[in-house]
Amino acid sequence: MDTIYTMKKHNYSAGPSILPQEVFEKSAQAILDFNNSGLSILEISHRSKDFVAVMDEARALAIELLGLEGKGYQALFLGGGASLEFLMVPYNLMKENGKAAYLDSGTWATAAIKEAKFFGETVIVGSSKEDNYTYVPKGYEIPSDADYFHCTSNNTIFGTQMKEFPATNVPVVCDMSSDIFSRVLDFSKFDIIYAGAQKNMGPAGTTLVVIKEEILGKNGRAIPSMLDYAKHIKAESMYNTPPVFPVYAALLTLKWIKEKGGVAAVEKLNNAKAALLYGEIDRNPLFKGAAVVEDRSNMNVTFLLNNAEHTETFDKMWKEAGISGLPGHRSVGGYRASIYNAMPIESVQVLVDVMQALEKSVQ
Amino acid sequence: MDTIYTMKKHNYSAGPSILPQEVFEKSAQAILDFNNSGLSILEISHRSKDFVAVMDEARALAIELLGLEGKGYQALFLGGGASLEFLMVPYNLMKENGKAAYLDSGTWATAAIKEAKFFGETVIVGSSKEDNYTYVPKGYEIPSDADYFHCTSNNTIFGTQMKEFPATNVPVVCDMSSDIFSRVLDFSKFDIIYAGAQKNMGPAGTTLVVIKEEILGKNGRAIPSMLDYAKHIKAESMYNTPPVFPVYAALLTLKWIKEKGGVAAVEKLNNAKAALLYGEIDRNPLFKGAAVVEDRSNMNVTFLLNNAEHTETFDKMWKEAGISGLPGHRSVGGYRASIYNAMPIESVQVLVDVMQALEKSVQ
């Protein structure tokens, strides 16, 4: 345990968040000299052969890792953040006087709903707001005449995660910002998947959007160029100058996932990390989980002390252990351990050790 | 000359483009360890004290360098690129059934006009399109009932630059993407200034928007959150996760400008570099400038060989001299030397030396 206690910090930040160490090293090197070109990745033209290759590889690798090759999907790396997708989705999919179905499972779902209202009717098919989003709504019905259904696969703030997705005849749009590339799903059931890079995929500054091309161009709206998915696809994700460095760092992260054995191999590690930490939360009489057991997120583990008197001691202990980013979001309180792909199980063990040490210290 | 010929590349790329060497070194270091925190700048929360300080300092320094302190302006560092501002400007300023005046001085002005048309009437007050934008239109009148007037201070592709700005009673919006922080202007005459970072201000991935706050909230439109300048100002440029690394690198670049003595000192160096290169273009019988003399840009120097037969020899020579990024844009042809703030005069001398060596070789 001593060696782990003295290693680099254990970064539990919810996002921007921990990335593989080799992504830090390789991206820092590319800033000093990119591909032995004598130029920095920060000063090369986005139209240069070397960067076009980066963009092409990142787009292809995203599709490959999701198992969507040859299925009519296109991947884009856009600027602006996932929050921009909250309005691009209805702009591209909602008809004039149309309507869209939304699942209200947390803060970001609520933010997406707010933007959709600028474009038409939003039907909230299910909501767990009254229980402060401690669970994912289930058993809802999606109107068959909705232009699309929108959901959030993982709720970063509340620590819940959708384990199943509804069967529906309408296009399915999913904000996967905080669990993309963390588990295997049948991604071909989704028509648009989007994700801000800054959890499992790279630094802040770019957003992955994966689109089933055939669903575009059907809502009859005139769309400003920068908000038009079809224009970005036609320009091969270079409609305007892309966020060059964030895209490069995202490519390094996607390559790391592939080298690890792909999403299935990473999922196995994620399951082991989550089992280790939730196991301790359930075993240790000082702690309790914040979310209902069946909807617990394997990415963001939210938990609380049963007795607030231990807060000061616990906070001192985990800080001394080199842990950072553990405090929970103000709307939940307590703690949130974000254990994204790049978090080593050794770091999770450090947190578990601290929780056990706290238990001993109060006996 | 030998030492210069063997130094790091002379990067004449039009953008993304050369940045100060210390920006490369300090930003690479921050990726390995930011502020001795034991964490990478790529993995820290944007809400962390250290990054909030970065954002605050970058915003304040942008205002300071433009001489706009205490004049009612706010600076934002947004994601999405200057192309997103093409639609945010009319969304925030154009009234329903209103109109806006645009100066058509080049490709990017044309792109801005295209997006404004989604929101209302656009009056093109002047255009040099028929002469392939070799000059900046002058002597135009701006309708006094326009919601705003939009211009492009420097035309990256054509190598022209506005030397004077019109007096008008309507709000003035200026795309300064390719000459921001390169020369002193009375910036208080502008109501919105925006600039993609990737020329004089940092790597690609963030856009500076400087706004006179009092002009907002007057057009009566309901604006989606991510497109609403007022919301970004209220959130102190953190409405959503900002592009953390690009903003940090922009701060390093702004600090470098300040250390150089501010915009006035940098302008002096820019004038010397431009005089050196234009002087050679005018003196050397093998070359001619592409833009009219009075509108020549001090940032993007466009020029042509009088005799295309020398192309192969010249291209070989400048490549051997370690120069990169010199070919002109396809819509102008010839060459374009982008000599942004960070380009040393020694590198400009290398290009001049090559031009003179070509002259000698053909005699």
Short mmCIF file of N, CA and C in Angstrom, two decimals, chain A residues 8-9 11 13 15-19 23-25 27-28 31-32 37-40 42-46 79-84 87 114-115 118-119 198 202-205 222-227 231 239-246 249 324, chain B residues 8-9 11 13 15-19 23-25 27-28 31-32 37-40 42-46 79-84 87 114-115 118-119 198 202-205 222-227 231 239-246 249 324:
data_model
loop_
_atom_site.label_atom_id
_atom_site.label_comp_id
_atom_site.label_asym_id
_atom_site.label_seq_id
_atom_site.Cartn_x
_atom_site.Cartn_y
_atom_site.Cartn_z
N LYS A 8 1.64 8.91 -8.17
CA LYS A 8 0.89 10.03 -8.72
C LYS A 8 -0.51 10.06 -8.11
N LYS A 9 -1.13 11.21 -8.13
CA LYS A 9 -2.46 11.35 -7.53
C LYS A 9 -3.49 10.38 -8.12
N ASN A 11 -6.91 10.41 -9.34
CA ASN A 11 -7.81 11.48 -9.76
C ASN A 11 -9.23 10.96 -10.00
N SER A 13 -11.88 12.88 -10.38
CA SER A 13 -12.67 13.98 -10.92
C SER A 13 -13.71 13.48 -11.93
N GLY A 15 -15.00 14.99 -14.47
CA GLY A 15 -14.79 15.39 -15.86
C GLY A 15 -14.66 16.88 -16.00
N PRO A 16 -13.63 17.37 -16.67
CA PRO A 16 -12.50 16.61 -17.21
C PRO A 16 -11.90 15.69 -16.15
N SER A 17 -11.32 14.60 -16.63
CA SER A 17 -11.00 13.52 -15.71
C SER A 17 -9.75 12.77 -16.15
N ILE A 18 -9.44 11.77 -15.36
CA ILE A 18 -8.22 10.99 -15.60
C ILE A 18 -8.19 10.42 -17.03
N LEU A 19 -7.02 10.45 -17.63
CA LEU A 19 -6.78 9.83 -18.94
C LEU A 19 -5.57 8.92 -18.79
N VAL A 23 -1.32 8.88 -22.78
CA VAL A 23 -1.94 9.99 -23.53
C VAL A 23 -1.29 11.31 -23.12
N PHE A 24 -1.01 11.46 -21.83
CA PHE A 24 -0.32 12.67 -21.38
C PHE A 24 1.06 12.75 -22.02
N GLU A 25 1.78 11.64 -21.97
CA GLU A 25 3.17 11.66 -22.44
C GLU A 25 3.25 11.88 -23.96
N SER A 27 0.93 13.18 -25.96
CA SER A 27 0.40 14.46 -26.42
C SER A 27 1.35 15.60 -26.05
N ALA A 28 2.03 15.48 -24.91
CA ALA A 28 3.04 16.50 -24.56
C ALA A 28 4.18 16.48 -25.58
N ILE A 31 3.35 18.21 -28.78
CA ILE A 31 3.40 19.68 -28.70
C ILE A 31 4.81 20.18 -28.95
N LEU A 32 5.79 19.40 -28.55
CA LEU A 32 7.18 19.79 -28.79
C LEU A 32 7.62 19.44 -30.21
N SER A 37 8.11 16.15 -37.37
CA SER A 37 7.95 17.13 -38.46
C SER A 37 8.75 18.40 -38.21
N GLY A 38 9.26 18.55 -36.98
CA GLY A 38 9.91 19.81 -36.63
C GLY A 38 8.89 20.89 -36.28
N LEU A 39 7.61 20.50 -36.26
CA LEU A 39 6.54 21.45 -35.92
C LEU A 39 5.72 20.90 -34.76
N SER A 40 5.12 21.82 -34.01
CA SER A 40 4.23 21.43 -32.91
C SER A 40 2.86 21.06 -33.46
N LEU A 42 0.37 22.06 -32.23
CA LEU A 42 -0.41 23.29 -32.03
C LEU A 42 -0.26 24.28 -33.17
N GLU A 43 0.72 24.08 -34.05
CA GLU A 43 0.97 25.08 -35.09
C GLU A 43 0.77 24.54 -36.51
N ILE A 44 0.39 23.26 -36.64
CA ILE A 44 0.22 22.71 -37.99
C ILE A 44 -1.17 23.03 -38.53
N SER A 45 -1.25 23.13 -39.84
CA SER A 45 -2.53 23.36 -40.49
C SER A 45 -3.43 22.15 -40.29
N HIS A 46 -4.73 22.42 -40.06
CA HIS A 46 -5.67 21.29 -39.96
C HIS A 46 -5.84 20.62 -41.32
N GLY A 79 -16.50 20.88 -32.25
CA GLY A 79 -16.21 21.76 -31.11
C GLY A 79 -17.51 22.13 -30.43
N GLY A 80 -17.39 22.88 -29.35
CA GLY A 80 -18.61 23.43 -28.75
C GLY A 80 -19.14 22.70 -27.53
N GLY A 81 -18.83 21.41 -27.38
CA GLY A 81 -19.30 20.70 -26.19
C GLY A 81 -20.63 20.00 -26.41
N ALA A 82 -20.90 19.00 -25.57
CA ALA A 82 -22.16 18.25 -25.68
C ALA A 82 -23.36 19.17 -25.53
N SER A 83 -23.21 20.27 -24.79
CA SER A 83 -24.33 21.20 -24.62
C SER A 83 -24.80 21.77 -25.95
N LEU A 84 -23.90 21.87 -26.92
CA LEU A 84 -24.31 22.34 -28.24
C LEU A 84 -25.18 21.30 -28.93
N LEU A 87 -29.04 21.40 -28.67
CA LEU A 87 -29.88 22.12 -29.63
C LEU A 87 -29.69 21.62 -31.06
N LYS A 114 -34.65 21.44 -22.09
CA LYS A 114 -34.82 22.90 -22.15
C LYS A 114 -34.53 23.42 -23.56
N GLU A 115 -33.48 22.92 -24.18
CA GLU A 115 -33.11 23.42 -25.51
C GLU A 115 -34.07 22.91 -26.58
N PHE A 118 -37.12 25.00 -27.61
CA PHE A 118 -37.03 26.10 -28.57
C PHE A 118 -37.54 25.68 -29.95
N PHE A 119 -37.61 24.36 -30.17
CA PHE A 119 -37.89 23.89 -31.52
C PHE A 119 -39.26 23.23 -31.67
N GLN A 198 -14.55 14.73 -22.54
CA GLN A 198 -13.76 14.90 -21.31
C GLN A 198 -14.03 13.90 -20.18
N GLY A 202 -10.99 11.77 -23.85
CA GLY A 202 -9.96 12.77 -24.14
C GLY A 202 -10.13 13.99 -23.26
N PRO A 203 -9.41 15.05 -23.59
CA PRO A 203 -9.55 16.28 -22.81
C PRO A 203 -10.79 17.05 -23.26
N ALA A 204 -11.17 18.07 -22.53
CA ALA A 204 -12.29 18.93 -22.92
C ALA A 204 -11.96 19.64 -24.23
N GLY A 205 -12.99 19.90 -25.03
CA GLY A 205 -12.78 20.70 -26.23
C GLY A 205 -13.28 20.06 -27.51
N ALA A 222 -34.55 24.67 -42.48
CA ALA A 222 -33.30 25.27 -42.97
C ALA A 222 -32.39 25.42 -41.75
N ILE A 223 -31.23 24.81 -41.79
CA ILE A 223 -30.36 24.74 -40.61
C ILE A 223 -29.10 25.56 -40.84
N PRO A 224 -28.76 26.48 -39.92
CA PRO A 224 -27.48 27.21 -40.07
C PRO A 224 -26.32 26.20 -40.21
N SER A 225 -25.35 26.55 -41.04
CA SER A 225 -24.31 25.60 -41.44
C SER A 225 -23.64 24.89 -40.28
N MET A 226 -23.23 25.65 -39.26
CA MET A 226 -22.45 25.05 -38.17
C MET A 226 -23.29 24.10 -37.31
N LEU A 227 -24.62 24.17 -37.46
CA LEU A 227 -25.50 23.32 -36.67
C LEU A 227 -26.04 22.16 -37.49
N LYS A 231 -23.85 18.86 -43.18
CA LYS A 231 -22.71 19.67 -43.67
C LYS A 231 -21.40 19.19 -43.05
N TYR A 239 -15.62 21.00 -41.50
CA TYR A 239 -16.38 22.12 -42.06
C TYR A 239 -15.72 23.44 -41.68
N ASN A 240 -15.31 23.51 -40.43
CA ASN A 240 -14.48 24.65 -40.01
C ASN A 240 -13.24 24.07 -39.34
N THR A 241 -12.34 24.93 -38.88
CA THR A 241 -11.13 24.44 -38.23
C THR A 241 -11.51 23.63 -37.00
N PRO A 242 -11.20 22.35 -36.97
CA PRO A 242 -11.58 21.54 -35.80
C PRO A 242 -10.64 21.83 -34.62
N PRO A 243 -11.04 21.41 -33.42
CA PRO A 243 -10.17 21.58 -32.25
C PRO A 243 -9.01 20.56 -32.33
N VAL A 244 -7.96 20.96 -33.02
CA VAL A 244 -6.89 20.04 -33.44
C VAL A 244 -6.31 19.23 -32.27
N PHE A 245 -5.84 19.90 -31.25
CA PHE A 245 -5.20 19.17 -30.15
C PHE A 245 -6.16 18.25 -29.41
N PRO A 246 -7.36 18.72 -29.01
CA PRO A 246 -8.29 17.79 -28.36
C PRO A 246 -8.61 16.56 -29.22
N ALA A 249 -5.58 14.20 -28.96
CA ALA A 249 -5.54 13.51 -27.67
C ALA A 249 -6.66 12.46 -27.58
N SER A 324 -7.81 12.79 -5.16
CA SER A 324 -8.37 14.12 -5.43
C SER A 324 -9.68 13.97 -6.19
N LYS B 8 14.97 25.36 -36.31
CA LYS B 8 13.60 24.85 -36.39
C LYS B 8 12.92 25.42 -37.64
N LYS B 9 11.90 24.75 -38.09
CA LYS B 9 11.21 25.18 -39.32
C LYS B 9 10.67 26.61 -39.22
N ASN B 11 7.62 28.43 -39.95
CA ASN B 11 6.25 28.01 -40.22
C ASN B 11 5.38 29.19 -40.68
N SER B 13 2.40 28.89 -42.04
CA SER B 13 1.01 28.41 -42.14
C SER B 13 0.02 29.51 -41.77
N GLY B 15 -2.93 29.24 -40.50
CA GLY B 15 -3.71 29.01 -39.29
C GLY B 15 -4.43 27.68 -39.33
N PRO B 16 -4.31 26.84 -38.28
CA PRO B 16 -3.42 27.03 -37.15
C PRO B 16 -2.00 27.35 -37.59
N SER B 17 -1.30 28.09 -36.73
CA SER B 17 -0.08 28.73 -37.17
C SER B 17 0.94 28.83 -36.05
N ILE B 18 2.07 29.41 -36.39
CA ILE B 18 3.17 29.54 -35.44
C ILE B 18 2.72 30.22 -34.14
N LEU B 19 3.23 29.69 -33.02
CA LEU B 19 3.02 30.32 -31.70
C LEU B 19 4.39 30.48 -31.06
N VAL B 23 5.31 29.03 -25.48
CA VAL B 23 3.94 28.50 -25.34
C VAL B 23 3.96 26.99 -25.54
N PHE B 24 4.75 26.54 -26.51
CA PHE B 24 4.87 25.08 -26.71
C PHE B 24 5.47 24.44 -25.46
N GLU B 25 6.55 25.02 -24.97
CA GLU B 25 7.26 24.39 -23.85
C GLU B 25 6.42 24.39 -22.57
N SER B 27 3.13 24.72 -22.27
CA SER B 27 1.89 23.94 -22.34
C SER B 27 2.19 22.44 -22.33
N ALA B 28 3.31 22.04 -22.93
CA ALA B 28 3.70 20.62 -22.85
C ALA B 28 3.98 20.24 -21.39
N ILE B 31 0.90 19.64 -19.40
CA ILE B 31 0.25 18.35 -19.66
C ILE B 31 0.86 17.26 -18.78
N LEU B 32 2.14 17.39 -18.50
CA LEU B 32 2.79 16.40 -17.62
C LEU B 32 2.53 16.70 -16.15
N SER B 37 0.79 20.35 -9.39
CA SER B 37 -0.36 19.76 -8.70
C SER B 37 -0.30 18.23 -8.69
N GLY B 38 0.62 17.67 -9.48
CA GLY B 38 0.63 16.22 -9.63
C GLY B 38 -0.42 15.74 -10.62
N LEU B 39 -1.12 16.68 -11.23
CA LEU B 39 -2.16 16.35 -12.21
C LEU B 39 -1.85 17.04 -13.53
N SER B 40 -2.34 16.46 -14.61
CA SER B 40 -2.20 17.06 -15.94
C SER B 40 -3.27 18.13 -16.14
N LEU B 42 -4.87 18.30 -18.62
CA LEU B 42 -5.92 17.60 -19.38
C LEU B 42 -6.90 16.84 -18.49
N GLU B 43 -6.57 16.67 -17.21
CA GLU B 43 -7.43 15.84 -16.34
C GLU B 43 -8.02 16.61 -15.17
N ILE B 44 -7.74 17.92 -15.09
CA ILE B 44 -8.29 18.67 -13.95
C ILE B 44 -9.69 19.15 -14.26
N SER B 45 -10.48 19.30 -13.21
CA SER B 45 -11.83 19.83 -13.37
C SER B 45 -11.75 21.28 -13.82
N HIS B 46 -12.67 21.66 -14.72
CA HIS B 46 -12.73 23.08 -15.12
C HIS B 46 -13.24 23.94 -13.97
N GLY B 79 -16.11 27.59 -27.18
CA GLY B 79 -15.75 26.53 -28.12
C GLY B 79 -16.50 26.73 -29.43
N GLY B 80 -16.22 25.88 -30.39
CA GLY B 80 -17.03 25.89 -31.61
C GLY B 80 -16.42 26.60 -32.80
N GLY B 81 -15.48 27.53 -32.58
CA GLY B 81 -14.85 28.20 -33.71
C GLY B 81 -15.56 29.48 -34.12
N ALA B 82 -14.82 30.35 -34.82
CA ALA B 82 -15.38 31.64 -35.27
C ALA B 82 -16.60 31.41 -36.16
N SER B 83 -16.64 30.28 -36.86
CA SER B 83 -17.80 30.00 -37.73
C SER B 83 -19.10 29.94 -36.94
N LEU B 84 -19.01 29.56 -35.67
CA LEU B 84 -20.22 29.55 -34.84
C LEU B 84 -20.68 30.98 -34.56
N LEU B 87 -23.30 32.74 -36.81
CA LEU B 87 -24.74 32.68 -36.54
C LEU B 87 -25.11 33.23 -35.17
N LYS B 114 -23.83 34.46 -45.28
CA LYS B 114 -24.69 33.29 -45.53
C LYS B 114 -25.48 32.91 -44.27
N GLU B 115 -24.81 32.94 -43.12
CA GLU B 115 -25.50 32.53 -41.89
C GLU B 115 -26.47 33.60 -41.42
N PHE B 118 -30.17 33.45 -42.45
CA PHE B 118 -31.14 32.61 -41.74
C PHE B 118 -32.00 33.44 -40.79
N PHE B 119 -31.52 34.62 -40.44
CA PHE B 119 -32.18 35.38 -39.38
C PHE B 119 -32.90 36.62 -39.87
N GLN B 198 -6.70 30.44 -33.43
CA GLN B 198 -5.60 29.73 -34.08
C GLN B 198 -4.71 30.55 -35.02
N GLY B 202 -3.44 31.45 -30.04
CA GLY B 202 -3.37 30.14 -29.41
C GLY B 202 -3.62 29.04 -30.42
N PRO B 203 -3.79 27.82 -29.92
CA PRO B 203 -4.09 26.71 -30.83
C PRO B 203 -5.57 26.73 -31.21
N ALA B 204 -5.97 25.93 -32.17
CA ALA B 204 -7.38 25.80 -32.55
C ALA B 204 -8.18 25.22 -31.39
N GLY B 205 -9.43 25.63 -31.28
CA GLY B 205 -10.30 25.02 -30.28
C GLY B 205 -11.00 26.00 -29.37
N ALA B 222 -35.92 34.70 -28.52
CA ALA B 222 -35.59 33.65 -27.56
C ALA B 222 -34.40 32.90 -28.14
N ILE B 223 -33.31 32.84 -27.41
CA ILE B 223 -32.06 32.31 -27.94
C ILE B 223 -31.69 31.02 -27.21
N PRO B 224 -31.42 29.93 -27.94
CA PRO B 224 -30.96 28.70 -27.27
C PRO B 224 -29.73 29.01 -26.40
N SER B 225 -29.66 28.36 -25.25
CA SER B 225 -28.67 28.73 -24.23
C SER B 225 -27.24 28.84 -24.75
N MET B 226 -26.80 27.83 -25.50
CA MET B 226 -25.40 27.81 -25.93
C MET B 226 -25.09 28.90 -26.94
N LEU B 227 -26.13 29.51 -27.52
CA LEU B 227 -25.91 30.57 -28.52
C LEU B 227 -26.15 31.95 -27.94
N LYS B 231 -25.95 34.54 -21.52
CA LYS B 231 -25.81 33.37 -20.63
C LYS B 231 -24.33 33.04 -20.40
N TYR B 239 -20.35 28.43 -18.97
CA TYR B 239 -21.72 27.93 -19.05
C TYR B 239 -21.71 26.41 -19.23
N ASN B 240 -20.81 25.96 -20.08
CA ASN B 240 -20.58 24.51 -20.18
C ASN B 240 -19.07 24.30 -20.01
N THR B 241 -18.63 23.05 -20.05
CA THR B 241 -17.20 22.79 -19.89
C THR B 241 -16.44 23.49 -21.01
N PRO B 242 -15.57 24.44 -20.68
CA PRO B 242 -14.84 25.14 -21.74
C PRO B 242 -13.72 24.26 -22.29
N PRO B 243 -13.16 24.64 -23.45
CA PRO B 243 -12.03 23.89 -24.00
C PRO B 243 -10.77 24.20 -23.19
N VAL B 244 -10.57 23.45 -22.11
CA VAL B 244 -9.60 23.79 -21.07
C VAL B 244 -8.19 24.03 -21.63
N PHE B 245 -7.66 23.05 -22.36
CA PHE B 245 -6.29 23.20 -22.83
C PHE B 245 -6.12 24.36 -23.82
N PRO B 246 -6.98 24.48 -24.84
CA PRO B 246 -6.85 25.64 -25.73
C PRO B 246 -6.91 26.98 -24.99
N ALA B 249 -3.50 27.49 -23.29
CA ALA B 249 -2.46 27.87 -24.26
C ALA B 249 -2.69 29.30 -24.75
N SER B 324 8.00 26.19 -44.29
CA SER B 324 6.81 25.37 -44.56
C SER B 324 5.57 26.26 -44.59
#
